[in-house]
Tab-separated table of C-alpha atoms in Angstrom:
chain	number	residue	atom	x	y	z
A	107	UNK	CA	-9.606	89.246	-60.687
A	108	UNK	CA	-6.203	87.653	-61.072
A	109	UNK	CA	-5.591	89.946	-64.499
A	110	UNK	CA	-6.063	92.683	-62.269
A	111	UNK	CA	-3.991	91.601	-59.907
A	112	UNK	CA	-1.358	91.152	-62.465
A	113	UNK	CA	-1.786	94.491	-63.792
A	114	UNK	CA	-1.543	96.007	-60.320
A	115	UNK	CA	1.974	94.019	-59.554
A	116	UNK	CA	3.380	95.045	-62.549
A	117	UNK	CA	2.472	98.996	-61.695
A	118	UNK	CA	4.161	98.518	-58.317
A	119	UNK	CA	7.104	96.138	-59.125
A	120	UNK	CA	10.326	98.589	-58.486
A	121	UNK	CA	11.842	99.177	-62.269
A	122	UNK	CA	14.764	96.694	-63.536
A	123	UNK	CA	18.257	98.262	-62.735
A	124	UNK	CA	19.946	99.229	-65.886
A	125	UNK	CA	23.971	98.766	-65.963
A	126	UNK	CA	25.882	101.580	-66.980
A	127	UNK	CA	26.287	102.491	-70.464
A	128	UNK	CA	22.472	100.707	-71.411
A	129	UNK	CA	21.248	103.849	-71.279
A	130	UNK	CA	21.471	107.218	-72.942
A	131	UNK	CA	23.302	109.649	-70.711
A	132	UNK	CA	22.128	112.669	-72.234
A	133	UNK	CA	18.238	111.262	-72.024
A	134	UNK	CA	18.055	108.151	-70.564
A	135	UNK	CA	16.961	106.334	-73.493
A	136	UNK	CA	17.631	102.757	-73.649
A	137	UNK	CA	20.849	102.109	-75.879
A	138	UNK	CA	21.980	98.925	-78.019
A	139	UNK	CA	25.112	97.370	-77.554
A	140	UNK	CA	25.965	99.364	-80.846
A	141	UNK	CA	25.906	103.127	-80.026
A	142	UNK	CA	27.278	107.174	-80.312
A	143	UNK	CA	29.389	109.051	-78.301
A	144	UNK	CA	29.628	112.632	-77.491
A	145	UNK	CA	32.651	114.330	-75.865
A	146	UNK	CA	32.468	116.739	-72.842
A	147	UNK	CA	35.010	118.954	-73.727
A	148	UNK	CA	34.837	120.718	-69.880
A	149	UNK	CA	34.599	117.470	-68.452
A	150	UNK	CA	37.277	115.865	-70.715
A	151	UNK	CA	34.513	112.576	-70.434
A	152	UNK	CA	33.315	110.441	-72.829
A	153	UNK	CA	29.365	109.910	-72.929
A	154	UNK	CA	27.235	106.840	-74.419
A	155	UNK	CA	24.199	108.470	-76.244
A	156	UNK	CA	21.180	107.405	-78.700
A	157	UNK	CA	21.512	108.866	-82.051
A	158	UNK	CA	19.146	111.912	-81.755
A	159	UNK	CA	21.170	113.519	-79.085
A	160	UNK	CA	24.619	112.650	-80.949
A	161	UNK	CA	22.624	114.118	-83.994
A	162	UNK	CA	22.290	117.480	-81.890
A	163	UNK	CA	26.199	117.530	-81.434
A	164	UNK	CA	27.189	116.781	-84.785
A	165	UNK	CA	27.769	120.508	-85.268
A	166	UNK	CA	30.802	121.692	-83.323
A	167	UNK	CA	28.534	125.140	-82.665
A	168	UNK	CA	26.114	123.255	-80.979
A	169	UNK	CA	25.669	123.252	-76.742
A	170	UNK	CA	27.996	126.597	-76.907
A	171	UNK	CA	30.714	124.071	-77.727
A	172	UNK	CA	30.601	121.586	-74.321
A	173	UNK	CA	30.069	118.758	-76.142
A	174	UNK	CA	31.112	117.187	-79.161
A	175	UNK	CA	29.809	114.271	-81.808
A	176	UNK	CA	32.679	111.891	-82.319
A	177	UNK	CA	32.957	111.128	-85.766
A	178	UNK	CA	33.245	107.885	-87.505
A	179	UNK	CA	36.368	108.308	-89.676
A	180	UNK	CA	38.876	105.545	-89.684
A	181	UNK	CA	42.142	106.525	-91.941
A	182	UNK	CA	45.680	104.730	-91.964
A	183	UNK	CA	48.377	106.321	-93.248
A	184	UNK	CA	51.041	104.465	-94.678
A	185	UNK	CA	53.853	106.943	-95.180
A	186	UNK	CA	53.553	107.799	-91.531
A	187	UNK	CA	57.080	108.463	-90.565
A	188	UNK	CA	58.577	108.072	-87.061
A	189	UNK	CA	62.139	107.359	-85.661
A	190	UNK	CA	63.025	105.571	-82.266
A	191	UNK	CA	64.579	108.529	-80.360
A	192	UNK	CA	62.134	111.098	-81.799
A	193	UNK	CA	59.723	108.313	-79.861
A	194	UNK	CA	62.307	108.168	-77.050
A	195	UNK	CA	61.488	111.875	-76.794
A	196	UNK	CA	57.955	111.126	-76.399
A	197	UNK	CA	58.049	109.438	-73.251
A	198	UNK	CA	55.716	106.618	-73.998
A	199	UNK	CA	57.119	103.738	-72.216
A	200	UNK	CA	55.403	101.005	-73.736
A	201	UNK	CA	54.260	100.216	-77.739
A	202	UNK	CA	51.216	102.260	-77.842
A	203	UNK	CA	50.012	105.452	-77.586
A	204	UNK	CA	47.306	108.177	-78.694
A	205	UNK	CA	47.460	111.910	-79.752
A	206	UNK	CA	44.799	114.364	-79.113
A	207	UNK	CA	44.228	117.990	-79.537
A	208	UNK	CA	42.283	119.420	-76.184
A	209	UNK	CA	40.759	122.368	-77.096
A	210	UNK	CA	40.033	123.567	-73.439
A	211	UNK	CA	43.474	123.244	-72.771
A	212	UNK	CA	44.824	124.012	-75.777
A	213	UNK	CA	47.331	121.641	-76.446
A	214	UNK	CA	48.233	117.988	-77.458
A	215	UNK	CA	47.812	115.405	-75.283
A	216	UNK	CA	49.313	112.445	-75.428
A	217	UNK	CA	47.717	108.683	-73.273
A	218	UNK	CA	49.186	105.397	-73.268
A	219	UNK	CA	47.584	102.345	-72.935
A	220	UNK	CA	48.236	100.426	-69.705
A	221	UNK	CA	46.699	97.649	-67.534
A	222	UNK	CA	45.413	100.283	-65.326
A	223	UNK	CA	43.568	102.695	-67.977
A	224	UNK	CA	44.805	105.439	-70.497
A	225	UNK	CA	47.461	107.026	-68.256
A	226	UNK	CA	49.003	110.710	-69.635
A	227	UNK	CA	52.192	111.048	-70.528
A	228	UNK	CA	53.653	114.421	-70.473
A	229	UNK	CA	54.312	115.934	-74.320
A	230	UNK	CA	57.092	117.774	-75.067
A	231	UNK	CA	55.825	120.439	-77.577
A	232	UNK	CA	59.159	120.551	-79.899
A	233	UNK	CA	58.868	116.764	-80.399
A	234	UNK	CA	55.315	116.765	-80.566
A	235	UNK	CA	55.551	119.581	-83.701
A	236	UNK	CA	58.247	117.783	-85.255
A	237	UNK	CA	56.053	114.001	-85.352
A	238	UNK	CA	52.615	116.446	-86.809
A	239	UNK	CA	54.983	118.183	-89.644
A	240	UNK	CA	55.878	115.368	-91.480
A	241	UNK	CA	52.650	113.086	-90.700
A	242	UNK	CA	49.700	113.901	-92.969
A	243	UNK	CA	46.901	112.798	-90.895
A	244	UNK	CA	48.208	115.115	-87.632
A	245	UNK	CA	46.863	117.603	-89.078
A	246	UNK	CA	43.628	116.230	-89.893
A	247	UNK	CA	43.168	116.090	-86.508
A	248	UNK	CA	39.649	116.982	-85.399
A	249	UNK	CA	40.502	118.331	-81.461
A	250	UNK	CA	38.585	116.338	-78.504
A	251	UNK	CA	36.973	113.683	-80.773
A	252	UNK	CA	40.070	111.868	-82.993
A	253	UNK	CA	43.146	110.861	-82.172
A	254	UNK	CA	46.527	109.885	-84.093
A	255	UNK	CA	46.971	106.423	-82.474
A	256	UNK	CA	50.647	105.398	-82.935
A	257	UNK	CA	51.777	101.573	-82.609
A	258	UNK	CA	55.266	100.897	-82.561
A	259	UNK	CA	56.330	97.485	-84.138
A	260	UNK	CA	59.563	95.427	-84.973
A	261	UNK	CA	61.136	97.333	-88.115
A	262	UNK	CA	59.026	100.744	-87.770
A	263	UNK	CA	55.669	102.175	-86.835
A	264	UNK	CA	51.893	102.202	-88.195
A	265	UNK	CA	49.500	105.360	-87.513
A	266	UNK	CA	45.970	105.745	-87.541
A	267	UNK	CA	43.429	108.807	-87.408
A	268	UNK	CA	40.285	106.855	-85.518
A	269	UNK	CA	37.416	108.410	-83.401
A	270	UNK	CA	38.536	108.932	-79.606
A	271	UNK	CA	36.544	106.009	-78.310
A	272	UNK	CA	38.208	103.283	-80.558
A	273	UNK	CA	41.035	104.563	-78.556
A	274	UNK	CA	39.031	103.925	-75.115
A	275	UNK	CA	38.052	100.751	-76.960
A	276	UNK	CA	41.350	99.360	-76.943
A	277	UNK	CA	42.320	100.195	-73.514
A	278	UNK	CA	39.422	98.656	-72.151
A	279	UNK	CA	40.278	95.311	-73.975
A	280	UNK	CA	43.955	95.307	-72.865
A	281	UNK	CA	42.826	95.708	-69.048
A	282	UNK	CA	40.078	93.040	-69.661
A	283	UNK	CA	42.415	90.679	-71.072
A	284	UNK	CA	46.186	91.795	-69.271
A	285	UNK	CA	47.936	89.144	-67.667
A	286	UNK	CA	51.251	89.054	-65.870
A	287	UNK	CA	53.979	91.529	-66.489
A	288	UNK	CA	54.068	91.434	-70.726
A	289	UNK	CA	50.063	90.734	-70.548
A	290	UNK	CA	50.070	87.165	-71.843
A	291	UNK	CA	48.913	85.629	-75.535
A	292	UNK	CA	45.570	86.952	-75.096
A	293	UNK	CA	45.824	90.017	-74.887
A	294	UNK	CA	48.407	90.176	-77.446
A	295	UNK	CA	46.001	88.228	-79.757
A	296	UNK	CA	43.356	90.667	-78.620
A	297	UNK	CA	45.285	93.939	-79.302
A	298	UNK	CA	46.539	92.404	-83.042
A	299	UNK	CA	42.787	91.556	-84.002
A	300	UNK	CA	41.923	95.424	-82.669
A	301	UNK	CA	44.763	97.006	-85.495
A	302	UNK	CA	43.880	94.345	-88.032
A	303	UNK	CA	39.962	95.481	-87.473
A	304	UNK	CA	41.676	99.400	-88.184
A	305	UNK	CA	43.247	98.445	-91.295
A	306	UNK	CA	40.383	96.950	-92.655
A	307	UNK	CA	38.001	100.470	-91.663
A	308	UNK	CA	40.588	102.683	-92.685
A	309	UNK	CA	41.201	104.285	-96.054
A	310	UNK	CA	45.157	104.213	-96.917
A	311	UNK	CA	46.983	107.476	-96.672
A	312	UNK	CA	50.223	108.217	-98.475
A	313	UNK	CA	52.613	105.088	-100.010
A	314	UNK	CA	51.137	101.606	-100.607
C-alpha cells in the first residue's frame, strides 16, 4: 500500500523548477552545463540549445535564415594591426571591444564590455573599413555568429575571431566579478585567464 502511495505522490508532486539556461530553448530538453548556441538573427538574441536543434541550424539556409548555429572557431591573429587614434575613432571608451556583422541590419556593430552588459557603441563606417582592410581575420567574419574581439594593451593590441557567445562569455564574467571604479584584481585576474584561455584555442594568424 505504501509503494502505491509513493507512486501516486510522485505523479502529483508539482515538477522541479528549472533555472534558466538548464533547458533547451528551442525544445525544452534538459541541457549540461556544456552546451550550443543558436543566434536569432530577428531577435538579435542568443539561445542555449541541445545539439540536435543546433545541428538543424548549422546550415545558414536553414529556418528561412532566423536563426543561426554559432560556430566553434577560435583564431588569433598576430599581425593584427591597429593604431591609438584609428581606436580613438572607434569610440570604445574602455580596453575592450567586439565587432560583428548584423545581417538584418546590414552593418557592423560594434559592443563594449562594461559592468552593466555589452553596451553599443556607435561605428563610424570609414574607420570601421579602414581597421577590416588591413586585418585578415575581418574578413573572415561569419555575420551574427563571430566576432573580431579587439583588446587593447600597454605597447599595442591583440585580435581574435571567436564565436559570439565567448564574447557574451566574457561580459558576463566582468559583471560577476566588477568591483569599484577600475573593477578590482579579480576581475582583472578573471579577464587575463579569459584571453590566455583564447590563445591557447586559437590557431595563430599572420607573424609569430
Amino acid at each position: 500500500m505504501s509503494d502505491g502511495l509513493d507512486i501516486l505522490r510522485r505523479f502529483t508532486r508539482p515538477p522541479p523548477r528549472v533555472r534558466p539556461g538548464e533547458r533547451c530553448e528551442m525544445c525544452g530538453e534538459p541541457l549540461g552545463e556544456e552546451h550550443p548556441h543558436v543566434v536569432d538573427v530577428e531577435q538579435r538574441g542568443l539561445l542555449c540549445t541541445c545539439r540536435p536543434c543546433y545541428l538543424l541550424f548549422s546550415n545558414p539556409g536553414a529556418g528561412r535564415g532566423r536563426y543561426r548555429a554559432v560556430p566553434d572557431r577560435y583564431r588569433y591573429d598576430a599581425a593584427f594591426a591597429l593604431t591609438d587614434a584609428q581606436w580613438d575613432e572607434l569610440q570604445i571608451p574602455v580596453g575592450m571591444a567586439f565587432f560583428l556583422i548584423n545581417s538584418a541590419l546590414e552593418r557592423v556593430i560594434a559592443f563594449y564590455p562594461s559592468p552593466a552588459g555589452a553596451t553599443e557603441s556607435r561605428l563610424p563606417l570609414a574607420t570601421w573599413q579602414a581597421v577590416a582592410g588591413a586585418n585578415v581575420l575581418a574578413a573572415e567574419l561569419e555575420p551574427d555568429v563571430e566576432a573580431l574581439l579587439v583588446r587593447r594593451r600597454e605597447g599595442g593590441y591583440e585580435s581574435y575571431l571567436v564565436p559570439v557567445d565567448a564574447c557574451y562569455e566574457l561580459v558576463g564574467r566582468i559583471r560577476l566579478h566588477w568591483r569599484g571604479f577600475d573593477g578590482g584584481t579579480q576581475a582583472h585576474t578573471e579577464i587575463d585567464r579569459f584571453f590566455a584561455r583564447l590563445r591557447e584555442r586559437s590557431r595563430k594568424e599572420g607573424a609569430p
